[in-house]
Amino acid sequence: MRQSTNQFQKPVTTKVNSDGNIEIGGCDLVKLANEFSTPLYVLDEATLRGICNDYKEAFSAYPKTHIMYASKALCTKAVAKIVSDEGLGFDTVSGGEIYTVYKAGVDMSKVLFNGNNKSFDELSHAIGLGVGRISVDNFFELALLNEIAKMYKTKANILLRITPGIECHTHEYIQTGHLDSKFGFDMTQIDEAVELILTEYKNINLHGLHAHIGSQIFETDIYADEIEILAKEIARLDEKFGLKLNEINIGGGLGVKYTDSDTPPSTYEIADIIIKKLNEVIEKYNIEPPEVFLEPGRSIISTCGVTLYTVGSSKQVPNGKKYVAVDGGMADNPRPSLYQAEYYAEVANKKETNEVENITLAGRFCESGDILINSIELPKLEEGDIICVYNTGAYNYSMASNYNRVQKPAMVLVNDSQADIIVKRESLNDLVSHDVIPDRLENDR
Ligand code: LLP
């Protein structure tokens, strides 16, 4: 089966240059660290465009496919601009993500809005900006959205998010399709929701059904199971209510290769399975070929990103581990401490060295759990070495915090030997810019 760009552990442009340093997008990582300082998120444009292209090509045999990048994985204006230039749509989950893609010039009819507790303001904003589809999660939201659409004298175009009862093998915090999940309508509640839409909620236009099973998934058949459930439901709703739904959204979730033991399927393999299954259910349930939406986040952006850190202190525990600490950690990448996520790293400036040792790569934050990599063989490290942690494009910056009052790193986009800042490094002033000392407390600084 043809390999896809997101099956690799590193950005496609990664190589060792004539100085013996790692480069990505034609940019020497050591020079990037010197110029932009560390920690630094680096994003490779060629990998991003390559992955978008794989998705488009892989699904070209089913032209009614819509790839909606799940911007929760990484949402910045430049990323949104590139992804939308590549022709993809967006799955958003907050007013902030909607605003970001809007500011990036995205066609708002190609934006979906998901989430289990969207606010009145967020829903109004979405309707006002002409967001293409809203995936309604529960009865409360259905009623609220109907009211908002009435206020706007329009109809809200929606999908119903359902919980298909499929369990996948991933970390329990990122499973979502199982029956007691907080997301979506239980299968037994669908009829009641449909009846409300058909009788009471005149400002709601129902187009189809949506489900999402979980994240960092390697199983492929799970998508076929999901399509079976959604198509069967569409056929059943037609029979019971005469309702012609012609959209299904099967969510995101495809996994990537963080470490050697991860074996993500190829986008081409997944597309084959999905398209075969679609053709099968279209015939089996005698339904119109539906418009099919996918919401990949991690599998689009993870491989494109790396994080650069500078080595600082180290500690050899007598008869124990050697800790080497870098200038970032759980605030710029909370995934190891949240999900026991594993990462792979290399030393950007010592690619050619033979002398290796096993170390624990520790962060700089005040928690024992702030460990980026528990055990890794790396060339003997010295203060000032530049570490490159791979596969940090997804759910790193988007989940970053200012824990310990540390500024969030900058992000640069690299391509053809050029590096451009796409997110500025926070300054100390940024950190205090939202703080207010009430006048009565007086402050002379
Ligand atoms: N669609 C829906 C409705 C979702 O809830 C998600 C992710 C996606 C699409 C995109 O899933 P992806 O293709 O990226 O797996 N913070 C966690 C991941 C949480 C995913 C939440 N939902 C992590 O760092 O692993």
GROMACS .gro file of C-alpha atoms and ligand atoms in nm, residues 55 68-74 91-93 112 114-115 135 137 161 170-171 173-176 183 210-217 223 249-255 258 294-301 333-335 338-339 341 343 394-396 398-399, ligand 1:
model
   86
   55TYR     CA    1  -0.584   1.323   0.186
   68MET     CA    2  -1.225   1.928   0.747
   69TYR     CA    3  -0.901   1.993   0.937
   70ALA     CA    4  -0.970   1.966   1.313
   71SER     CA    5  -0.817   2.294   1.414
   72LYS     CA    6  -0.811   2.204   1.783
   73ALA     CA    7  -0.486   2.022   1.700
   74LEU     CA    8  -0.315   2.349   1.605
   91ASP     CA    9  -1.374   2.156   1.216
   92THR     CA   10  -1.381   2.417   1.493
   93VAL     CA   11  -1.484   2.387   1.857
  112LEU     CA   12  -1.807   2.307   1.097
  114ASN     CA   13  -1.855   2.107   1.715
  115GLY     CA   14  -1.863   2.087   2.092
  135SER     CA   15  -2.296   1.968   1.487
  137ASP     CA   16  -2.458   1.773   2.064
  161ARG     CA   17  -2.377   1.427   1.686
  170THR     CA   18  -0.645   0.454   2.279
  171HIS     CA   19  -0.591   0.642   2.603
  173TYR     CA   20  -0.908   1.040   2.807
  174ILE     CA   21  -0.921   1.061   2.428
  175GLN     CA   22  -1.192   0.799   2.363
  176THR     CA   23  -1.522   0.959   2.270
  183PHE     CA   24  -2.047   1.382   2.376
  210HIS     CA   25  -2.199   1.299   1.294
  211ALA     CA   26  -1.986   1.071   1.513
  212HIS     CA   27  -1.628   1.072   1.636
  213ILE     CA   28  -1.474   0.770   1.801
  214GLY     CA   29  -1.151   0.885   1.958
  215SER     CA   30  -0.800   0.997   1.882
  216GLN     CA   31  -0.459   0.841   1.800
  217ILE     CA   32  -0.633   0.535   1.652
  223TYR     CA   33  -1.427   0.346   1.050
  249ASN     CA   34  -1.946   1.304   0.933
  250ILE     CA   35  -1.720   1.026   1.060
  251GLY     CA   36  -1.494   1.248   1.273
  252GLY     CA   37  -1.118   1.231   1.300
  253GLY     CA   38  -0.881   1.022   1.506
  254LEU     CA   39  -0.618   0.873   1.277
  255GLY     CA   40  -0.295   0.806   1.459
  258TYR     CA   41   0.546   0.919   1.771
  294LEU     CA   42  -1.379   1.366   0.785
  295GLU     CA   43  -1.219   1.568   1.064
  296PRO     CA   44  -0.852   1.471   1.090
  297GLY     CA   45  -0.646   1.691   1.320
  298ARG     CA   46  -0.342   1.511   1.455
  299SER     CA   47  -0.280   1.315   1.133
  300ILE     CA   48  -0.259   1.642   0.939
  301ILE     CA   49  -0.042   1.856   1.164
  333ASN     CA   50   0.395   2.003   2.566
  334PRO     CA   51   0.157   1.873   2.833
  335ARG     CA   52   0.097   1.541   2.655
  338LEU     CA   53  -0.143   1.410   3.075
  339TYR     CA   54  -0.151   1.093   2.869
  341ALA     CA   55   0.253   1.015   2.566
  343TYR     CA   56   0.812   1.112   2.197
  394ALA     CA   57  -0.055   1.853   1.719
  395TYR     CA   58  -0.188   1.928   2.067
  396ASN     CA   59   0.130   2.097   2.187
  398SER     CA   60  -0.287   2.428   2.122
  399MET     CA   61  -0.270   2.289   2.477
  446LLP     N1   62  -1.351   1.560   1.556
  446LLP     C1   63  -1.392   1.563   1.683
  446LLP     C2   64  -1.536   1.573   1.710
  446LLP     C3   65  -1.300   1.557   1.788
  446LLP     O1   66  -1.342   1.559   1.913
  446LLP     C4   67  -1.161   1.547   1.759
  446LLP     C5   68  -1.063   1.542   1.865
  446LLP     C6   69  -1.122   1.545   1.624
  446LLP     C7   70  -1.219   1.551   1.525
  446LLP     C8   71  -0.979   1.537   1.582
  446LLP     O2   72  -0.919   1.421   1.625
  446LLP     P1   73  -0.771   1.384   1.575
  446LLP     O3   74  -0.780   1.355   1.425
  446LLP     O4   75  -0.684   1.499   1.602
  446LLP     O5   76  -0.736   1.264   1.653
  446LLP     N2   77  -0.556   1.640   2.334
  446LLP     C9   78  -0.557   1.501   2.296
  446LLP    C10   79  -0.644   1.475   2.176
  446LLP    C11   80  -0.786   1.515   2.199
  446LLP    C12   81  -0.870   1.497   2.078
  446LLP    C13   82  -1.005   1.557   2.100
  446LLP     N3   83  -1.091   1.547   1.988
  446LLP    C14   84  -0.412   1.458   2.269
  446LLP     O6   85  -0.322   1.540   2.283
  446LLP     O7   86  -0.388   1.342   2.238
   0.00000   0.00000   0.00000
